Coordinates of C-alpha atoms and ligand atoms in Angstrom, one line a residue:
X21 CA 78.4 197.7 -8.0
X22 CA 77.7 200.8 -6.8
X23 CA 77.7 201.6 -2.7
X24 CA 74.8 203.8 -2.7
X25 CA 73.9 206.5 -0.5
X26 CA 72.2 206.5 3.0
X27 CA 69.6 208.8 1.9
X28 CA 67.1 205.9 0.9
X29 CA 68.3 207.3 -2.8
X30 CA 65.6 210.2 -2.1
X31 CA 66.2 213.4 -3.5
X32 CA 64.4 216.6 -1.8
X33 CA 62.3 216.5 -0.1
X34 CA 63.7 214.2 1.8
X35 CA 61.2 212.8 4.0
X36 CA 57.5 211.8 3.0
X37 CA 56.2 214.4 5.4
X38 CA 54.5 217.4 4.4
X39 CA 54.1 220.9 6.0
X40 CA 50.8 222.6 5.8
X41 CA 51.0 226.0 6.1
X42 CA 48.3 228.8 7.2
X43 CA 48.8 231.7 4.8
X44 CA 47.0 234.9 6.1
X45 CA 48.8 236.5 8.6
X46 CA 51.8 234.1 8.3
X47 CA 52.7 233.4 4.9
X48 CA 51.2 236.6 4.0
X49 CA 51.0 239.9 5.9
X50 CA 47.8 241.1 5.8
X51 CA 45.1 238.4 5.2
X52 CA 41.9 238.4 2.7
X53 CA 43.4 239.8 -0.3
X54 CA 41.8 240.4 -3.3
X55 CA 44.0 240.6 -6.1
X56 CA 47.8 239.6 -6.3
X57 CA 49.1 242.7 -5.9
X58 CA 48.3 243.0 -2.6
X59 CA 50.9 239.7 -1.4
X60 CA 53.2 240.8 0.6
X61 CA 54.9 238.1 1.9
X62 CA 55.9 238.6 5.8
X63 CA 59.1 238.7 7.5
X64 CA 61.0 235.1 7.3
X65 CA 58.7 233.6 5.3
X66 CA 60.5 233.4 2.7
X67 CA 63.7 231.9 4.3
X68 CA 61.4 229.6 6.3
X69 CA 59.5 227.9 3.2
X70 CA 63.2 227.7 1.5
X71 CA 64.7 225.1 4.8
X72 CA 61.3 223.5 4.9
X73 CA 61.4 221.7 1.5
X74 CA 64.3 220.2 2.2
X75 CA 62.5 218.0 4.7
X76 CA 58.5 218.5 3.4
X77 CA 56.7 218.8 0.5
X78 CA 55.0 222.0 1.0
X79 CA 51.2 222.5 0.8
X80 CA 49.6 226.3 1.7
X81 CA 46.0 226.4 3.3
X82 CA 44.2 229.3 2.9
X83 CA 40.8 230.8 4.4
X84 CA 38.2 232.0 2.3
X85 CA 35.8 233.7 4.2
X86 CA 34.8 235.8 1.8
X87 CA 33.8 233.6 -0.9
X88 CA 30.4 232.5 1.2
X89 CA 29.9 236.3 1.1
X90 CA 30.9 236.8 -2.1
X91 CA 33.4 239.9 -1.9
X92 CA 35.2 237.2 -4.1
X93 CA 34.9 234.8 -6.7
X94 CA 36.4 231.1 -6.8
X95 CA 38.0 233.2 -10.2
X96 CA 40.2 235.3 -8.3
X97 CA 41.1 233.4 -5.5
X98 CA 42.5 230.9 -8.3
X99 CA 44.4 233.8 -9.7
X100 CA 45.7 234.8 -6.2
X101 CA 46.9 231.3 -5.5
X102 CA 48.5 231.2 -9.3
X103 CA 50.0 234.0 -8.6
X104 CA 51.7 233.2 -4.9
X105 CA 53.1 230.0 -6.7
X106 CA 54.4 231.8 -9.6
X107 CA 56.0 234.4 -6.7
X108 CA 57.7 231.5 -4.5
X109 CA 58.7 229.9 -7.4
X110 CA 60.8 233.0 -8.1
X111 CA 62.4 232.5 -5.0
X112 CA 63.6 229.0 -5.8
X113 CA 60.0 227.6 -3.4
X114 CA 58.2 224.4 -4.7
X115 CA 54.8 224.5 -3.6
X116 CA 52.8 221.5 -3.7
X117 CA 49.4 223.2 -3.9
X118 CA 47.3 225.5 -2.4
X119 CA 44.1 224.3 -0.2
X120 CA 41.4 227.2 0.0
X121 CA 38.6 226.8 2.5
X122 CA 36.1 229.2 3.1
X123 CA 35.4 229.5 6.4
X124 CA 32.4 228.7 6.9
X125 CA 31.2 224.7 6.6
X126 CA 28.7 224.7 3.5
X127 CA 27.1 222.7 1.0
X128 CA 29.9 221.6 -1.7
X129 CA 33.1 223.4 0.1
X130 CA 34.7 220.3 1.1
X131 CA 37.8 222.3 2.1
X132 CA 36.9 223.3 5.3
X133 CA 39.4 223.2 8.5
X134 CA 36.9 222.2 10.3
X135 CA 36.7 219.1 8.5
X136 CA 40.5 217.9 7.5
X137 CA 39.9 217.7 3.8
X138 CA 43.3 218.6 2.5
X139 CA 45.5 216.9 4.9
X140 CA 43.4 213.3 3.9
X141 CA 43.4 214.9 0.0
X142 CA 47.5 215.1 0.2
X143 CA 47.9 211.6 1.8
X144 CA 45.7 210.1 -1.0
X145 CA 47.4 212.3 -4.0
X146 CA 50.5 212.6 -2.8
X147 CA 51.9 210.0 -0.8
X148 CA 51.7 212.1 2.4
X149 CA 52.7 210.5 5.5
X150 CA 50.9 212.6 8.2
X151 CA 52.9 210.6 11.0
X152 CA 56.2 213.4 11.0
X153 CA 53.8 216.0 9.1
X154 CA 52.8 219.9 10.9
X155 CA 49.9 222.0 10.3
X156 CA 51.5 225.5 10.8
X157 CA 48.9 228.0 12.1
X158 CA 47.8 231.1 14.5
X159 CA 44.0 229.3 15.3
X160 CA 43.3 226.7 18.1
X161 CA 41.2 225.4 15.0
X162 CA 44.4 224.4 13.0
X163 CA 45.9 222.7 15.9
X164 CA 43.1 220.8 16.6
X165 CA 42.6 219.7 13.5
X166 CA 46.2 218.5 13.2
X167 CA 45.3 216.1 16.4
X168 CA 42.9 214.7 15.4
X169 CA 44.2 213.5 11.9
X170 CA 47.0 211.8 14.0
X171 CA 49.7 214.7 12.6
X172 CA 51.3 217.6 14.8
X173 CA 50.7 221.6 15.0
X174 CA 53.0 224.1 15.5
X175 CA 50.7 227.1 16.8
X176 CA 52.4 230.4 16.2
X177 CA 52.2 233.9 18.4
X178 CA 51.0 236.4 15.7
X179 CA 48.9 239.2 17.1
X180 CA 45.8 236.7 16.5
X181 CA 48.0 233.8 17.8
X182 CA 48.1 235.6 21.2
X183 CA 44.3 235.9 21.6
X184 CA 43.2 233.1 21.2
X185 CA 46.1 231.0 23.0
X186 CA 43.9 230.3 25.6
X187 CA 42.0 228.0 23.5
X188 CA 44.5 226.0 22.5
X189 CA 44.7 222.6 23.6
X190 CA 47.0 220.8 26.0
X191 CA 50.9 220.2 25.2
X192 CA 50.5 222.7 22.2
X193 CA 53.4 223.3 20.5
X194 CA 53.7 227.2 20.4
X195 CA 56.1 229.2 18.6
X196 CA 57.0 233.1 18.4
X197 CA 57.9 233.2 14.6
X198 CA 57.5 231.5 11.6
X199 CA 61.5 230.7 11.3
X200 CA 61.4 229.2 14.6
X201 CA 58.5 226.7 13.6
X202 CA 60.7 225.8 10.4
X203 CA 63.0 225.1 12.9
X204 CA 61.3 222.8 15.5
X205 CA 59.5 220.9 12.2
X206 CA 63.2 220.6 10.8
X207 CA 64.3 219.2 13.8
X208 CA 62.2 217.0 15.1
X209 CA 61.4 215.4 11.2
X210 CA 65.6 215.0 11.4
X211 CA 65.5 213.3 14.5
X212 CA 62.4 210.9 13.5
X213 CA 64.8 210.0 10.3
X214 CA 67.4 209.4 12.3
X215 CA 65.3 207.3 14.5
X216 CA 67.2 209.1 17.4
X217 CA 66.6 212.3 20.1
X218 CA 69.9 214.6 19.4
X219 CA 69.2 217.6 21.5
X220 CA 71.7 216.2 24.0
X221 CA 74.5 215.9 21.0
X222 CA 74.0 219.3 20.1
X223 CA 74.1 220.6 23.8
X224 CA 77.3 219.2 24.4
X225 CA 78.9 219.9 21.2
X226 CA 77.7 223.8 21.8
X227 CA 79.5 223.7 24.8
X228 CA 82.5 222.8 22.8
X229 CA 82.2 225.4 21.2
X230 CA 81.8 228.0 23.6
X231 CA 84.9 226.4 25.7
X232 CA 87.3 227.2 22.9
X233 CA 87.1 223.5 21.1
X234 CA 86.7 222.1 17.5
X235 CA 83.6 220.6 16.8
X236 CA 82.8 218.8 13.4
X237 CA 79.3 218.9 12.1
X238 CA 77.5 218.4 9.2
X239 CA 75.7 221.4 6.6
X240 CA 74.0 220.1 3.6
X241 CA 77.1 220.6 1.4
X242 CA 79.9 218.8 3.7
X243 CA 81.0 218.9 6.9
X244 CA 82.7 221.4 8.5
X245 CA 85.4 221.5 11.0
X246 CA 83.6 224.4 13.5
X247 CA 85.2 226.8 16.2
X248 CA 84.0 229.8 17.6
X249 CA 84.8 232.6 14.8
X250 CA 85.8 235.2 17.9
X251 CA 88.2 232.8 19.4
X252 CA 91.5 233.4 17.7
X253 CA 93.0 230.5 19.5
X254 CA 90.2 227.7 18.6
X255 CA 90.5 228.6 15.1
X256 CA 94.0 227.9 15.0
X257 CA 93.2 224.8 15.9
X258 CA 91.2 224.1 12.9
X259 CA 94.4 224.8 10.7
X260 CA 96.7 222.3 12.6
X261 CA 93.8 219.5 12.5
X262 CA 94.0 220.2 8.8
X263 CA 97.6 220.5 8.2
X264 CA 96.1 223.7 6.4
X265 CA 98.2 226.5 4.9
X266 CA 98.0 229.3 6.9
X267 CA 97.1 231.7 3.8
X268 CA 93.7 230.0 3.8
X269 CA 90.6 231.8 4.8
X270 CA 87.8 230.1 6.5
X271 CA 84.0 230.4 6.2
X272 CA 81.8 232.1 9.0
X273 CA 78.7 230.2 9.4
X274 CA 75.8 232.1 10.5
X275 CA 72.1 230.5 11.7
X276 CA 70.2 233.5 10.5
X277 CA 70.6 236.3 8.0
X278 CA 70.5 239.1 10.8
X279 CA 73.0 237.8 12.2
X280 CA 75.8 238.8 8.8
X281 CA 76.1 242.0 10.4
X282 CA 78.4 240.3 13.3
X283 CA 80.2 239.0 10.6
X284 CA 80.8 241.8 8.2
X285 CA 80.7 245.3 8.5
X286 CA 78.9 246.5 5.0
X287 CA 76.1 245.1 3.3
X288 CA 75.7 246.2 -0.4
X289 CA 71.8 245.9 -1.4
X290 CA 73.7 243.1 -4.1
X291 CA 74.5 240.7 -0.9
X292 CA 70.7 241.1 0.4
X293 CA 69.2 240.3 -2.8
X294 CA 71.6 237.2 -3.2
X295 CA 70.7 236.8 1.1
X296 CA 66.6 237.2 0.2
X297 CA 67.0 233.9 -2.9
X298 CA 69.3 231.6 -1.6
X299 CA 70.0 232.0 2.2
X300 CA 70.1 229.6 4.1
X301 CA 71.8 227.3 1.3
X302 CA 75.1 226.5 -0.7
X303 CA 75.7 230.1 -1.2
X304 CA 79.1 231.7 0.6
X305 CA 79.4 235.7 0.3
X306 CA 82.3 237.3 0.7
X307 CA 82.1 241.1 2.2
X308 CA 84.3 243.6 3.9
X309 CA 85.0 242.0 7.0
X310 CA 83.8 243.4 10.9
X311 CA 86.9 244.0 12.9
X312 CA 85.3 241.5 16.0
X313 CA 86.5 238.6 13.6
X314 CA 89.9 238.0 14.4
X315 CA 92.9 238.3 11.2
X316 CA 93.4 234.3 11.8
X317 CA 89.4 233.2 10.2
X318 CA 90.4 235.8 7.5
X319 CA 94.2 234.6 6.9
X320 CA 94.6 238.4 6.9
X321 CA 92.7 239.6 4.4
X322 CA 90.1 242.2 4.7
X323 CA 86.8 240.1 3.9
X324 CA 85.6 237.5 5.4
X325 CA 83.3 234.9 3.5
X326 CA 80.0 234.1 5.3
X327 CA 77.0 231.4 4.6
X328 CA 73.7 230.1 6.5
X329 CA 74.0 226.1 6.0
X330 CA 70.3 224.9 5.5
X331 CA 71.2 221.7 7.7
X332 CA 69.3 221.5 11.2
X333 CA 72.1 220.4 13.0
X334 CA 74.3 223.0 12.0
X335 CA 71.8 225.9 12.3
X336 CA 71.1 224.3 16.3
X337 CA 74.5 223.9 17.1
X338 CA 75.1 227.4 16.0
X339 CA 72.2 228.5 17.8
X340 CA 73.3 226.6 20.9
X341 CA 76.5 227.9 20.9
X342 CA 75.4 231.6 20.1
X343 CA 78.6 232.8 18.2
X344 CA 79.1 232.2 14.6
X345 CA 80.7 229.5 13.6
X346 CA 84.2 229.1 11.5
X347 CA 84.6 226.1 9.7
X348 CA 86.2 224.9 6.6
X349 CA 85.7 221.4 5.2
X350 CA 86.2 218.8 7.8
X351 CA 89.1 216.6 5.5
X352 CA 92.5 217.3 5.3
X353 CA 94.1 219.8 3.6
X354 CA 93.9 219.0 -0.3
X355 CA 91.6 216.1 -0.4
X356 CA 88.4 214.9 -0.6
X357 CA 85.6 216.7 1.4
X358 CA 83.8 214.3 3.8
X359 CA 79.8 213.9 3.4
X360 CA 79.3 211.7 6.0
X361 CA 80.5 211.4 9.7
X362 CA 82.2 208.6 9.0
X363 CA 84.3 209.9 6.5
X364 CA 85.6 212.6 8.9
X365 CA 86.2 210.2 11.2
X366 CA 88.5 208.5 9.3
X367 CA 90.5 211.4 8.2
X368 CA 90.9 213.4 11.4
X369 CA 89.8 210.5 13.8
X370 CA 90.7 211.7 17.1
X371 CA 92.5 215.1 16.6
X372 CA 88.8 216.8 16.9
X373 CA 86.6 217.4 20.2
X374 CA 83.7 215.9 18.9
X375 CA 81.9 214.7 16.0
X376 CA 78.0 215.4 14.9
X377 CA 76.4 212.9 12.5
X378 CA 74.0 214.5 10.9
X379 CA 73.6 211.5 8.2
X380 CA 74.4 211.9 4.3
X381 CA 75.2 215.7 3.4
X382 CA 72.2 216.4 0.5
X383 CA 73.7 218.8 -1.3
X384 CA 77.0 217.0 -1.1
X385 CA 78.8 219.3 -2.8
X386 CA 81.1 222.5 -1.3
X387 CA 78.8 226.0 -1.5
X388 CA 79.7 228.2 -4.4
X389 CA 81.6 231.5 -3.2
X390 CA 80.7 234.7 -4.7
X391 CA 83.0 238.0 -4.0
X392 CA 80.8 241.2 -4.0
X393 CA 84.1 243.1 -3.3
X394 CA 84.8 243.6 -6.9
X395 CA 82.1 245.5 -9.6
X396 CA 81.2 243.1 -11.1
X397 CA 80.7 240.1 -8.4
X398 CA 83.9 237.0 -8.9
X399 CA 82.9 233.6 -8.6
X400 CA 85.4 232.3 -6.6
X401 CA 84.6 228.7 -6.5
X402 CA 81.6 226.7 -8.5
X403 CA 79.5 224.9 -6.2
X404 CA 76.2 223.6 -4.8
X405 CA 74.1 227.2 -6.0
X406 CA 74.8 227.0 -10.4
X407 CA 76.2 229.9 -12.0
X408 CA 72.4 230.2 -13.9
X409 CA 70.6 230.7 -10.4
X410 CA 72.9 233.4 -9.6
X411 CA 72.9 235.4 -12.8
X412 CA 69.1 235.6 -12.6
X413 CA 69.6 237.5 -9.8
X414 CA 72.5 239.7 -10.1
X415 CA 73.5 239.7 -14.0
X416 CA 76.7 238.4 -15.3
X417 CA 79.5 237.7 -13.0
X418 CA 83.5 237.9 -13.4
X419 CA 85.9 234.9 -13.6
X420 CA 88.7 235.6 -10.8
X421 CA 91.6 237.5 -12.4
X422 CA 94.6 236.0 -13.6
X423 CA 96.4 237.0 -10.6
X424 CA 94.1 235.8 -8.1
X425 CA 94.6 232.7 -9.4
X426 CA 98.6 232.8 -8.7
X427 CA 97.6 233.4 -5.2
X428 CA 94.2 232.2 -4.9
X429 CA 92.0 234.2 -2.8
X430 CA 90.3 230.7 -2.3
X431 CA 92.1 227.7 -2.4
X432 CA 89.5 226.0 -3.9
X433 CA 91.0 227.5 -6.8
X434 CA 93.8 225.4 -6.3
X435 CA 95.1 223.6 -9.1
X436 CA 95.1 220.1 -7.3
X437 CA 92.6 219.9 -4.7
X438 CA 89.6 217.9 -3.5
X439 CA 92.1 215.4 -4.8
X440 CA 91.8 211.3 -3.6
X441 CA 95.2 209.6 -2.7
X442 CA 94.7 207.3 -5.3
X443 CA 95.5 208.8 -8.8
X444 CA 92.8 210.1 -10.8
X445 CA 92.3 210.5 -14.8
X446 CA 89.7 211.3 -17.2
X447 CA 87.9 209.1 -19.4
X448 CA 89.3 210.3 -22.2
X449 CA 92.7 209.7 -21.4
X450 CA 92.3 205.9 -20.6
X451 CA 94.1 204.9 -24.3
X452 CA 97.1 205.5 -22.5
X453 CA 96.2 202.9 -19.5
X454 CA 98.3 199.6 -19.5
X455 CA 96.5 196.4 -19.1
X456 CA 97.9 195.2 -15.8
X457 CA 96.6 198.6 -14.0
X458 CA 93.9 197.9 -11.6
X459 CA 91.4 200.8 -12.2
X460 CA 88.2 201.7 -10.8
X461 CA 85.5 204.0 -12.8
X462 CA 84.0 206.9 -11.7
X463 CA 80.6 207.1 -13.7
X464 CA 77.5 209.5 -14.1
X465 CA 75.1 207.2 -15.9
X466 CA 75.4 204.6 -17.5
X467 CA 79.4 203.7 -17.8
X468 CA 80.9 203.2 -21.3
X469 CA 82.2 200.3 -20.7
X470 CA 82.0 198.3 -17.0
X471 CA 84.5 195.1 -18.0
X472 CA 87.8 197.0 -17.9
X473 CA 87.3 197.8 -14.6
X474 CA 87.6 196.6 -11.1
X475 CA 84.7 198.5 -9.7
X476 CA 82.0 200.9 -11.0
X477 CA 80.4 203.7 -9.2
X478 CA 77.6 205.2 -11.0
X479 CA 76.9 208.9 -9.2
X480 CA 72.9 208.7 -10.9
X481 CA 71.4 206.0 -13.1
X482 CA 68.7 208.7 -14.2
X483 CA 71.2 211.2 -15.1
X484 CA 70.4 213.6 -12.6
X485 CA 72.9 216.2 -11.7
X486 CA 71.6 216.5 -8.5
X487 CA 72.2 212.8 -7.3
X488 CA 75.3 212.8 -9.0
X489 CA 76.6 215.7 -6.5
X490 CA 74.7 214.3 -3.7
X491 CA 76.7 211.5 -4.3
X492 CA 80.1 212.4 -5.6
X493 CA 82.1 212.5 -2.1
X494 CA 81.1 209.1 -1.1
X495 CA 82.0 207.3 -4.3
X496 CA 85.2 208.8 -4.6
X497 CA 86.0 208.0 -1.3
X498 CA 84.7 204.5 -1.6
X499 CA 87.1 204.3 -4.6
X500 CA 90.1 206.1 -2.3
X501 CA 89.8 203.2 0.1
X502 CA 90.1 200.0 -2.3
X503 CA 93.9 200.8 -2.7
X504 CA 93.1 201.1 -7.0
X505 CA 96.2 202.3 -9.1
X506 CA 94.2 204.2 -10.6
X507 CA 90.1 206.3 -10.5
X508 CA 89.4 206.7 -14.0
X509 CA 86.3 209.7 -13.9
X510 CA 84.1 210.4 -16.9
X511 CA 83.3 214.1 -17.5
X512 CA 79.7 215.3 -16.1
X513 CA 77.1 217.0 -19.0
X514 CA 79.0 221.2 -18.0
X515 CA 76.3 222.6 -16.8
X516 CA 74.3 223.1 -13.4
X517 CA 75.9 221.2 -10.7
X518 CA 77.9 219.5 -13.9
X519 CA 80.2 222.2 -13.7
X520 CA 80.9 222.2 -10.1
X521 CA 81.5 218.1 -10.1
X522 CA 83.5 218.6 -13.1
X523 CA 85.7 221.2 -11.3
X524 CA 86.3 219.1 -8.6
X525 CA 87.1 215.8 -11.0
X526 CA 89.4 218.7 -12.8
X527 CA 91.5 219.6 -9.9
X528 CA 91.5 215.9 -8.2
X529 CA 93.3 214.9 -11.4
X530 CA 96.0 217.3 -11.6
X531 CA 99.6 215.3 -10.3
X532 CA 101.2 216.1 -7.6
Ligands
TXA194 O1 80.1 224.2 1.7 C1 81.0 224.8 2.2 O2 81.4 225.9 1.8 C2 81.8 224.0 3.3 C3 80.8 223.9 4.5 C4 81.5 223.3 5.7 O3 80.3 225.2 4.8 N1 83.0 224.7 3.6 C5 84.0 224.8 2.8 O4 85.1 225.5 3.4 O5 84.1 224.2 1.8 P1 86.5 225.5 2.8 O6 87.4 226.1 3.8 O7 86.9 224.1 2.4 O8 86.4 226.4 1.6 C6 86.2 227.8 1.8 C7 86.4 228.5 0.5 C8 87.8 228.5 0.1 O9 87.9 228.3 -1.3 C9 88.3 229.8 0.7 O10 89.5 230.3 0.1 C10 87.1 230.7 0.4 O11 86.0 229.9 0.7 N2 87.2 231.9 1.2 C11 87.0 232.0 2.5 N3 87.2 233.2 3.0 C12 87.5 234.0 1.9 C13 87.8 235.4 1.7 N4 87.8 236.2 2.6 N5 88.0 235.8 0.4 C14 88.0 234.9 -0.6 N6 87.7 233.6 -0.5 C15 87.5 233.1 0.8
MG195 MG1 87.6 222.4 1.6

């Protein structure tokens, strides 16, 4: 009945491999604090923690050497970890638990690194599989320790980090940062899914890129179509592959948030607070533009709309190709948006240079795109970040103005787009079906009925929003491709990522 998805029908994380991270000195700035107050958290961590649950369950291990000499209590250390929870869970970060160990190996403190307590404690609670897993610290200790519980270390270069790097032992693997460990973990966990070694993919589709070609490759919403954003001529490429108006303005992907500023030329405190809780992720900004982007990215107007995709293929290729990246969806204009390589490949087959598979897009669903031009911020187009999530952090935000939608500033606005070939209704309208029509359902659930139908696609047995966009693309295009008179759609519960389905389902069934 239903086609199913290629993601083993896992939601996030999406692996059974968990990340293990030190948190003095890298989580947290300055180590052995006493009361919460004192967390600061330090540069990237944030952003870092954020890309790694997509692929890890996240688990934090702390030292306690103070508790042995009791400057501490086990009190306040539970309150300090409470508290650095409560904190990342602010900034949309899903920790596991916290491990404490204080330092020193004694009797009842089972937690010690020394001894890997915690990483056999989250194999036997949580399922962990410590085969793709990575201990994340600046001590030889940590890395050894990884070893020898058959899982890898990613040993990072703080000021510590440096002096003991002698220590470490053979074929290390040794950082700078804590973004470029949340990287190489990314990477190499994608590459063990995908049972295959894709640094040669990406090499090659970089230098694409850089030669003035079209690359598609896959975010965690859908794919895009990619071309260097300085190279007027690549980009209008993009537009011919798509048979895409010329009034429409593309996104400029970017593989780290420092890097906005090549891509606009103001940043309003507003855009780094949306930046700080949802970068990288389904969120698109648009912002005064910077004149080095060329008019044809912009279609001429004077913002340009910018995002960090959370996908490690699409952050490496970027990286690789060290420009940022343009890139609408990768389908043709007006239809359905492809969440898997093989759906691009059947819509613009050979037109493009080359095509990443990344696997199943897990958002699945286009980003949502916020203007901060206007007081107060528009939402231009509902997508993979709800409307909620951002009003927590900036306050209410404007509907675009009846004029902007005459001449829609983003075409997702577009009365009929996202649309299938085949014709598409709602539910409610399916009184009016004649008997002889062959028709296919589109369902969340459980469908209303399954007999009057040809086909069902059910987009989440348990009712879960998030599967159901994960999986909306595929079913519609599975539907698209059994030549159907007609997709009949029920409407998604309108809220969360219910809106942003039911926006596309809204626009796919306008007539041409
Ligand atoms: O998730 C996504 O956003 C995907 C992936 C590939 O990143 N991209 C995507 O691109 O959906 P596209 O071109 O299909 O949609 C981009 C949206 C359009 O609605 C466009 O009008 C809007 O962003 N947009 C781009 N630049 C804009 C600007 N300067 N002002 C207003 N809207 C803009
Ligand atoms: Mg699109």
């Amino acid at each position: 009945m239903n086609g199913g998805i290629s993601l083993n029908n896992k939601l996030l994380p999406l692996t059974n491999y968990a990340v293990f991270l030190d948190c003095d000195g890298i989580l947290i700035e300055k180590g052995n604090i006493n009361s919460p107050s004192e967390m600061q958290f330090s540069r990237d961590a944030i952003l870092s923690l954020r890309y790694l649950q997509n692929y890890f369950t996240l688990f934090i291990v702390t030292n306690q050497l103070n508790i042995p000499k009791e400057f501490i209590t086990h009190e306040q250390i539970e309150k300090i970890n409470r508290a650095l929870i409560s904190r990342l869970a602010e900034y949309g970060i899903h920790i596991r638990q916290v491990y404490y160990c204080p330092l020193e190996h004694s009797e009842g403190y089972k937690y010690t690194k020394a001894n890997p307590y915690f990483l056999n404690t989250a194999v036997s609670e949580y399922g962990i599989d410590l085969r793709g897993s990575f201990v994340i610290g600046d001590h030889p200790r940590d890395i050894r320790i990884a070893h020898n519980a058959g899982t890898n270390g990613i040993y990072l270069l703080t000021e510590y980090g440096r002096e003991r790097r002698d220590e470490l032992p053979l074929r290390s693997l040794v950082v700078n940062n804590i973004w470029k460990a949340g990287l190489l973990a990314s990477q190499i966990a994608f590459s063990q899914m995908h049972k295959r070694d894709v640094d040669v993919e990406l090499k090659q589709a970089a230098e694409i890129i850089r030669n003035g070609g079209v690359v598609a490759f896959p975010t965690e919403t859908v794919y895009g179509l990619g071309a260097n954003a300085y190279d007027g001529k690549a980009v209008a490429r993009i537009y011919e592959i798509k048979k895409r108006p010329s009034f429409d303005p593309l996104i400029v992907h970017i593989c780290h948030p420092d890097n906005i500023k090549f891509v606009v030329s103001e940043l309003p405190s507003i855009a780094s607070d949306l930046i700080d809780r949802f970068f990288p992720g389904p969120l698109t900004l648009v912002l005064p533009k910077s004149s080095d982007i060329p008019d044809i990215v912009t279609a001429g107007l004077s913002t340009a709309a910018v995002r960090m995709p959370a996908h490690p293929m699409a952050l490496e290729l970027i990286r690789m190709s060290d420009v940022p990246i343009a890139a609408p969806s990768a389908n043709l204009f007006g239809r359905a948006s492809p969440t898997t390589a093989e759906h691009v490949r059947k819509q613009l087959g050979n037109d493009v240079d080359m095509v990443l598979d990344g696997g199943h897009c897990f958002v699945g669903i286009e980003s949502t795109v916020v203007s901060l031009i206007s007081h107060p911020p528009t939402l231009l187009r509902v997508g993979g970040v709800s409307i909620e999530e951002i009003e927590k952090v900036i306050g209410k935000l404007a509907s675009p103005s009846e004029h902007e939608t005459m001449r829609p500033s983003a075409p997702g606005q577009l009365r009929h787009h996202y649309a299938p070939r085949t014709p598409l209704i709602f539910y409610d309208a399916i009184k009016d079906l004649p008997e002889n029509v062959r028709a296919g359902l589109l369902a969340f659930c459980s469908p209303k009925e399954s007999d009057r139908f040809e086909v069902v696609e059910v987009l989440s047995p348990n009712g879960d929003l998030r599967e159901a966009a994960v999986n909306f693309f595929s079913a519609l295009h599975r539907l698209d491709d059994m030549g159907l008179d007609i997709i009949v759609a029920e409407r998604l519960p309108n809220k969360g990522l219910g809106i942003a389905i039911n926006d596309r389902l809204m626009r796919a069934s306008q007539t041409r």
